[in-house]
PDB file of N, CA and C in Angstrom:
ATOM      1  N   MET A  20     307.660 -28.761-158.394  1.00  0.00           N
ATOM      2  CA  MET A  20     307.194 -28.626-156.867  1.00  0.00           C
ATOM      3  C   MET A  20     308.668 -28.524-155.998  1.00  0.00           C
ATOM      4  N   ALA A  21     308.761 -27.332-155.351  1.00  0.00           N
ATOM      5  CA  ALA A  21     310.027 -27.388-154.397  1.00  0.00           C
ATOM      6  C   ALA A  21     309.839 -27.682-153.135  1.00  0.00           C
ATOM      7  N   ARG A  22     310.886 -28.278-152.498  1.00  0.00           N
ATOM      8  CA  ARG A  22     310.882 -28.466-151.143  1.00  0.00           C
ATOM      9  C   ARG A  22     311.961 -27.790-150.390  1.00  0.00           C
ATOM     10  N   TYR A  23     311.748 -27.565-149.008  1.00  0.00           N
ATOM     11  CA  TYR A  23     312.975 -26.851-148.316  1.00  0.00           C
ATOM     12  C   TYR A  23     313.786 -27.757-147.586  1.00  0.00           C
ATOM     13  N   TYR A  24     314.969 -27.712-147.743  1.00  0.00           N
ATOM     14  CA  TYR A  24     316.014 -28.654-146.946  1.00  0.00           C
ATOM     15  C   TYR A  24     317.125 -27.681-146.513  1.00  0.00           C
ATOM     16  N   GLU A  25     317.430 -28.113-144.993  1.00  0.00           N
ATOM     17  CA  GLU A  25     318.471 -27.586-144.294  1.00  0.00           C
ATOM     18  C   GLU A  25     319.295 -28.546-143.645  1.00  0.00           C
ATOM     19  N   ASN A  26     320.664 -28.325-143.703  1.00  0.00           N
ATOM     20  CA  ASN A  26     321.340 -29.441-143.325  1.00  0.00           C
ATOM     21  C   ASN A  26     322.579 -28.635-142.523  1.00  0.00           C
ATOM     22  N   THR A  27     323.155 -29.112-141.300  1.00  0.00           N
ATOM     23  CA  THR A  27     324.203 -28.499-140.644  1.00  0.00           C
ATOM     24  C   THR A  27     325.230 -29.754-140.334  1.00  0.00           C
ATOM     25  N   SER A  28     326.613 -29.316-140.832  1.00  0.00           N
ATOM     26  CA  SER A  28     327.581 -30.258-140.515  1.00  0.00           C
ATOM     27  C   SER A  28     328.817 -29.715-140.195  1.00  0.00           C
ATOM     28  N   THR A  29     329.632 -30.299-139.308  1.00  0.00           N
ATOM     29  CA  THR A  29     331.074 -29.866-138.926  1.00  0.00           C
ATOM     30  C   THR A  29     332.129 -30.728-139.498  1.00  0.00           C
ATOM     31  N   PHE A  30     332.975 -30.041-140.094  1.00  0.00           N
ATOM     32  CA  PHE A  30     334.232 -30.629-140.852  1.00  0.00           C
ATOM     33  C   PHE A  30     335.370 -30.321-140.254  1.00  0.00           C
ATOM     34  N   ASN A  31     336.233 -31.405-140.007  1.00  0.00           N
ATOM     35  CA  ASN A  31     337.591 -31.018-139.509  1.00  0.00           C
ATOM     36  C   ASN A  31     338.578 -30.553-140.543  1.00  0.00           C
ATOM     37  N   PHE A  32     338.186 -29.799-141.209  1.00  0.00           N
ATOM     38  CA  PHE A  32     339.285 -29.109-142.180  1.00  0.00           C
ATOM     39  C   PHE A  32     339.097 -27.517-142.121  1.00  0.00           C
ATOM     40  N   SER A  33     339.965 -26.844-142.708  1.00  0.00           N
ATOM     41  CA  SER A  33     339.872 -25.378-142.633  1.00  0.00           C
ATOM     42  C   SER A  33     338.491 -24.872-143.573  1.00  0.00           C
ATOM     43  N   TRP A  34     338.159 -23.631-143.148  1.00  0.00           N
ATOM     44  CA  TRP A  34     336.807 -23.065-144.035  1.00  0.00           C
ATOM     45  C   TRP A  34     337.204 -23.058-145.614  1.00  0.00           C
ATOM     46  N   ASP A  35     338.428 -22.651-145.771  1.00  0.00           N
ATOM     47  CA  ASP A  35     338.918 -22.542-147.074  1.00  0.00           C
ATOM     48  C   ASP A  35     338.706 -24.071-147.988  1.00  0.00           C
ATOM     49  N   GLN A  36     339.159 -25.048-147.322  1.00  0.00           N
ATOM     50  CA  GLN A  36     339.100 -26.144-147.916  1.00  0.00           C
ATOM     51  C   GLN A  36     337.742 -26.657-147.851  1.00  0.00           C
ATOM     52  N   VAL A  37     336.872 -26.609-147.187  1.00  0.00           N
ATOM     53  CA  VAL A  37     335.449 -27.252-147.119  1.00  0.00           C
ATOM     54  C   VAL A  37     334.688 -26.224-148.053  1.00  0.00           C
ATOM     55  N   ALA A  38     334.806 -25.059-148.016  1.00  0.00           N
ATOM     56  CA  ALA A  38     333.990 -24.158-149.037  1.00  0.00           C
ATOM     57  C   ALA A  38     334.537 -24.660-150.560  1.00  0.00           C
ATOM     58  N   CYS A  39     335.858 -24.744-150.866  1.00  0.00           N
ATOM     59  CA  CYS A  39     336.291 -24.876-152.145  1.00  0.00           C
ATOM     60  C   CYS A  39     335.773 -26.342-152.570  1.00  0.00           C
ATOM     61  N   GLY A  40     335.998 -27.162-151.730  1.00  0.00           N
ATOM     62  CA  GLY A  40     335.446 -28.590-152.162  1.00  0.00           C
ATOM     63  C   GLY A  40     333.759 -28.576-152.328  1.00  0.00           C
ATOM     64  N   TYR A  41     333.205 -27.986-151.617  1.00  0.00           N
ATOM     65  CA  TYR A  41     331.420 -27.949-151.698  1.00  0.00           C
ATOM     66  C   TYR A  41     331.045 -27.242-153.155  1.00  0.00           C
ATOM     67  N   TRP A  42     331.859 -25.912-153.383  1.00  0.00           N
ATOM     68  CA  TRP A  42     331.423 -25.166-154.663  1.00  0.00           C
ATOM     69  C   TRP A  42     331.776 -25.999-155.839  1.00  0.00           C
ATOM     70  N   LYS A  43     332.776 -26.697-155.791  1.00  0.00           N
ATOM     71  CA  LYS A  43     333.298 -27.468-157.058  1.00  0.00           C
ATOM     72  C   LYS A  43     332.494 -28.712-157.044  1.00  0.00           C
ATOM     73  N   ARG A  44     331.753 -29.170-156.480  1.00  0.00           N
ATOM     74  CA  ARG A  44     331.057 -30.500-156.652  1.00  0.00           C
ATOM     75  C   ARG A  44     330.567 -30.716-157.734  1.00  0.00           C
ATOM     76  N   TYR A  45     329.903 -29.934-158.403  1.00  0.00           N
ATOM     77  CA  TYR A  45     329.221 -30.129-159.880  1.00  0.00           C
ATOM     78  C   TYR A  45     329.607 -29.009-160.746  1.00  0.00           C
ATOM     79  N   PRO A  46     329.465 -29.438-162.043  1.00  0.00           N
ATOM     80  CA  PRO A  46     329.541 -30.564-162.700  1.00  0.00           C
ATOM     81  C   PRO A  46     330.954 -31.101-162.488  1.00  0.00           C
ATOM     82  N   ASN A  47     331.002 -32.586-162.614  1.00  0.00           N
ATOM     83  CA  ASN A  47     332.171 -33.369-162.353  1.00  0.00           C
ATOM     84  C   ASN A  47     331.742 -34.740-163.305  1.00  0.00           C
ATOM     85  N   PRO A  48     332.728 -35.565-163.816  1.00  0.00           N
ATOM     86  CA  PRO A  48     332.545 -36.548-164.466  1.00  0.00           C
ATOM     87  C   PRO A  48     332.048 -37.899-163.798  1.00  0.00           C
ATOM     88  N   GLN A  49     332.188 -37.811-162.671  1.00  0.00           N
ATOM     89  CA  GLN A  49     331.513 -38.914-161.712  1.00  0.00           C
ATOM     90  C   GLN A  49     330.097 -38.422-161.511  1.00  0.00           C
ATOM     91  N   SER A  50     329.573 -37.502-161.678  1.00  0.00           N
ATOM     92  CA  SER A  50     328.046 -37.070-161.342  1.00  0.00           C
ATOM     93  C   SER A  50     327.442 -36.702-162.542  1.00  0.00           C
ATOM     94  N   THR A  51     327.185 -37.621-163.478  1.00  0.00           N
ATOM     95  CA  THR A  51     326.519 -37.543-164.840  1.00  0.00           C
ATOM     96  C   THR A  51     325.160 -37.248-164.738  1.00  0.00           C
ATOM     97  N   HIS A  52     324.605 -37.278-163.594  1.00  0.00           N
ATOM     98  CA  HIS A  52     323.212 -37.113-163.277  1.00  0.00           C
ATOM     99  C   HIS A  52     322.745 -35.786-163.010  1.00  0.00           C
ATOM    100  N   VAL A  53     323.978 -34.796-162.738  1.00  0.00           N
ATOM    101  CA  VAL A  53     323.579 -33.476-162.622  1.00  0.00           C
ATOM    102  C   VAL A  53     324.040 -32.783-163.891  1.00  0.00           C
ATOM    103  N   LEU A  54     323.125 -32.132-164.741  1.00  0.00           N
ATOM    104  CA  LEU A  54     323.593 -31.503-165.955  1.00  0.00           C
ATOM    105  C   LEU A  54     323.782 -29.866-165.905  1.00  0.00           C
ATOM    106  N   SER A  55     323.493 -29.421-164.820  1.00  0.00           N
ATOM    107  CA  SER A  55     323.862 -27.937-164.591  1.00  0.00           C
ATOM    108  C   SER A  55     323.497 -27.486-163.327  1.00  0.00           C
ATOM    109  N   GLU A  56     324.109 -26.526-162.832  1.00  0.00           N
ATOM    110  CA  GLU A  56     323.980 -25.834-161.358  1.00  0.00           C
ATOM    111  C   GLU A  56     324.025 -24.382-161.624  1.00  0.00           C
ATOM    112  N   ASP A  57     323.106 -23.634-160.902  1.00  0.00           N
ATOM    113  CA  ASP A  57     323.058 -22.155-160.939  1.00  0.00           C
ATOM    114  C   ASP A  57     322.716 -21.699-159.627  1.00  0.00           C
ATOM    115  N   THR A  58     323.507 -20.876-159.329  1.00  0.00           N
ATOM    116  CA  THR A  58     323.334 -20.127-157.707  1.00  0.00           C
ATOM    117  C   THR A  58     322.238 -19.151-157.767  1.00  0.00           C
ATOM    118  N   TRP A  59     321.198 -19.220-157.193  1.00  0.00           N
ATOM    119  CA  TRP A  59     319.860 -18.348-157.131  1.00  0.00           C
ATOM    120  C   TRP A  59     320.401 -17.134-156.304  1.00  0.00           C
ATOM    121  N   SER A  60     320.834 -17.278-154.917  1.00  0.00           N
ATOM    122  CA  SER A  60     321.188 -16.163-154.083  1.00  0.00           C
ATOM    123  C   SER A  60     322.136 -16.463-153.358  1.00  0.00           C
ATOM    124  N   ARG A  61     322.974 -15.627-152.737  1.00  0.00           N
ATOM    125  CA  ARG A  61     323.912 -15.888-151.699  1.00  0.00           C
ATOM    126  C   ARG A  61     324.079 -14.750-150.902  1.00  0.00           C
ATOM    127  N   GLN A  62     324.109 -14.890-149.586  1.00  0.00           N
ATOM    128  CA  GLN A  62     324.338 -13.826-148.514  1.00  0.00           C
ATOM    129  C   GLN A  62     324.853 -14.412-147.186  1.00  0.00           C
ATOM    130  N   VAL A  63     325.270 -13.337-146.484  1.00  0.00           N
ATOM    131  CA  VAL A  63     325.838 -14.001-144.962  1.00  0.00           C
ATOM    132  C   VAL A  63     325.170 -13.215-143.965  1.00  0.00           C
ATOM    133  N   LYS A  64     324.432 -13.652-143.117  1.00  0.00           N
ATOM    134  CA  LYS A  64     323.854 -13.253-142.093  1.00  0.00           C
ATOM    135  C   LYS A  64     324.059 -13.948-141.016  1.00  0.00           C
ATOM    136  N   ASP A  65     324.292 -12.964-139.971  1.00  0.00           N
ATOM    137  CA  ASP A  65     324.785 -13.395-138.675  1.00  0.00           C
ATOM    138  C   ASP A  65     326.114 -14.260-138.518  1.00  0.00           C
ATOM    139  N   GLY A  66     327.131 -14.074-139.538  1.00  0.00           N
ATOM    140  CA  GLY A  66     328.264 -14.852-139.826  1.00  0.00           C
ATOM    141  C   GLY A  66     328.156 -16.295-140.514  1.00  0.00           C
ATOM    142  N   CYS A  67     326.665 -16.437-140.974  1.00  0.00           N
ATOM    143  CA  CYS A  67     326.446 -17.760-141.445  1.00  0.00           C
ATOM    144  C   CYS A  67     326.118 -17.444-143.092  1.00  0.00           C
ATOM    145  N   LEU A  68     326.831 -18.314-143.741  1.00  0.00           N
ATOM    146  CA  LEU A  68     326.754 -18.270-145.299  1.00  0.00           C
ATOM    147  C   LEU A  68     325.267 -18.972-145.787  1.00  0.00           C
ATOM    148  N   HIS A  69     324.625 -18.322-146.449  1.00  0.00           N
ATOM    149  CA  HIS A  69     323.133 -18.767-146.889  1.00  0.00           C
ATOM    150  C   HIS A  69     323.120 -18.752-148.383  1.00  0.00           C
ATOM    151  N   THR A  70     322.965 -19.830-149.033  1.00  0.00           N
ATOM    152  CA  THR A  70     323.225 -20.179-150.369  1.00  0.00           C
ATOM    153  C   THR A  70     321.922 -20.652-151.036  1.00  0.00           C
ATOM    154  N   LYS A  71     321.323 -20.324-151.991  1.00  0.00           N
ATOM    155  CA  LYS A  71     320.031 -21.110-152.621  1.00  0.00           C
ATOM    156  C   LYS A  71     320.650 -21.254-154.064  1.00  0.00           C
ATOM    157  N   ARG A  72     320.428 -22.893-154.513  1.00  0.00           N
ATOM    158  CA  ARG A  72     321.214 -23.238-155.934  1.00  0.00           C
ATOM    159  C   ARG A  72     320.011 -23.892-156.405  1.00  0.00           C
ATOM    160  N   LEU A  73     319.845 -23.879-157.435  1.00  0.00           N
ATOM    161  CA  LEU A  73     319.061 -24.848-158.564  1.00  0.00           C
ATOM    162  C   LEU A  73     319.945 -25.730-159.308  1.00  0.00           C
ATOM    163  N   LEU A  74     319.650 -26.924-159.284  1.00  0.00           N
ATOM    164  CA  LEU A  74     320.281 -28.123-160.162  1.00  0.00           C
ATOM    165  C   LEU A  74     319.401 -28.611-160.788  1.00  0.00           C
ATOM    166  N   THR A  75     319.813 -28.864-162.222  1.00  0.00           N
ATOM    167  CA  THR A  75     318.928 -29.640-163.122  1.00  0.00           C
ATOM    168  C   THR A  75     319.501 -31.047-163.308  1.00  0.00           C
ATOM    169  N   LYS A  76     318.821 -32.071-163.050  1.00  0.00           N
ATOM    170  CA  LYS A  76     319.371 -33.429-162.982  1.00  0.00           C
ATOM    171  C   LYS A  76     318.445 -34.468-163.975  1.00  0.00           C
ATOM    172  N   THR A  77     318.958 -35.440-164.374  1.00  0.00           N
ATOM    173  CA  THR A  77     318.347 -36.380-165.261  1.00  0.00           C
ATOM    174  C   THR A  77     317.521 -37.455-164.473  1.00  0.00           C
ATOM    175  N   ASN A  78     317.754 -37.385-163.176  1.00  0.00           N
ATOM    176  CA  ASN A  78     316.933 -38.489-162.173  1.00  0.00           C
ATOM    177  C   ASN A  78     315.531 -38.193-162.095  1.00  0.00           C
ATOM    178  N   ARG A  79     314.931 -39.147-161.776  1.00  0.00           N
ATOM    179  CA  ARG A  79     313.479 -38.966-161.434  1.00  0.00           C
ATOM    180  C   ARG A  79     313.337 -38.194-160.037  1.00  0.00           C
ATOM    181  N   VAL A  80     312.212 -37.672-159.796  1.00  0.00           N
ATOM    182  CA  VAL A  80     311.920 -37.221-158.456  1.00  0.00           C
ATOM    183  C   VAL A  80     311.891 -38.471-157.437  1.00  0.00           C
ATOM    184  N   PRO A  81     312.568 -38.351-156.274  1.00  0.00           N
ATOM    185  CA  PRO A  81     312.396 -39.355-155.288  1.00  0.00           C
ATOM    186  C   PRO A  81     310.917 -39.610-154.824  1.00  0.00           C
ATOM    187  N   LYS A  82     310.504 -40.710-154.228  1.00  0.00           N
ATOM    188  CA  LYS A  82     309.145 -41.104-153.814  1.00  0.00           C
ATOM    189  C   LYS A  82     308.744 -39.860-152.669  1.00  0.00           C
ATOM    190  N   TRP A  83     309.703 -39.402-151.719  1.00  0.00           N
ATOM    191  CA  TRP A  83     309.287 -38.451-150.757  1.00  0.00           C
ATOM    192  C   TRP A  83     308.620 -37.136-151.665  1.00  0.00           C
ATOM    193  N   GLY A  84     309.455 -36.740-152.764  1.00  0.00           N
ATOM    194  CA  GLY A  84     309.146 -35.602-153.295  1.00  0.00           C
ATOM    195  C   GLY A  84     307.774 -35.738-154.218  1.00  0.00           C
ATOM    196  N   GLU A  85     307.199 -36.808-154.479  1.00  0.00           N
ATOM    197  CA  GLU A  85     305.981 -37.012-155.402  1.00  0.00           C
ATOM    198  C   GLU A  85     304.816 -36.406-154.568  1.00  0.00           C
ATOM    199  N   ARG A  86     303.816 -35.964-155.393  1.00  0.00           N
ATOM    200  CA  ARG A  86     302.603 -35.782-154.822  1.00  0.00           C
ATOM    201  C   ARG A  86     301.530 -36.828-155.218  1.00  0.00           C
TER     202      ARG A  86
END
């Protein structure tokens, strides 16, 4: 089961710094719950970057995600 999630944030750093940090989040030694990360699609629309990613995790689905 998949759910849609959208988030908008403003960072007081250059675009290069924010993008580099965001794309290098996983995998890392502190986030052992994330097993893998795959980029499904990426496109720029109206000057905005839209990315769909698939993460494989070890954690259970949160309560709000259960049916």
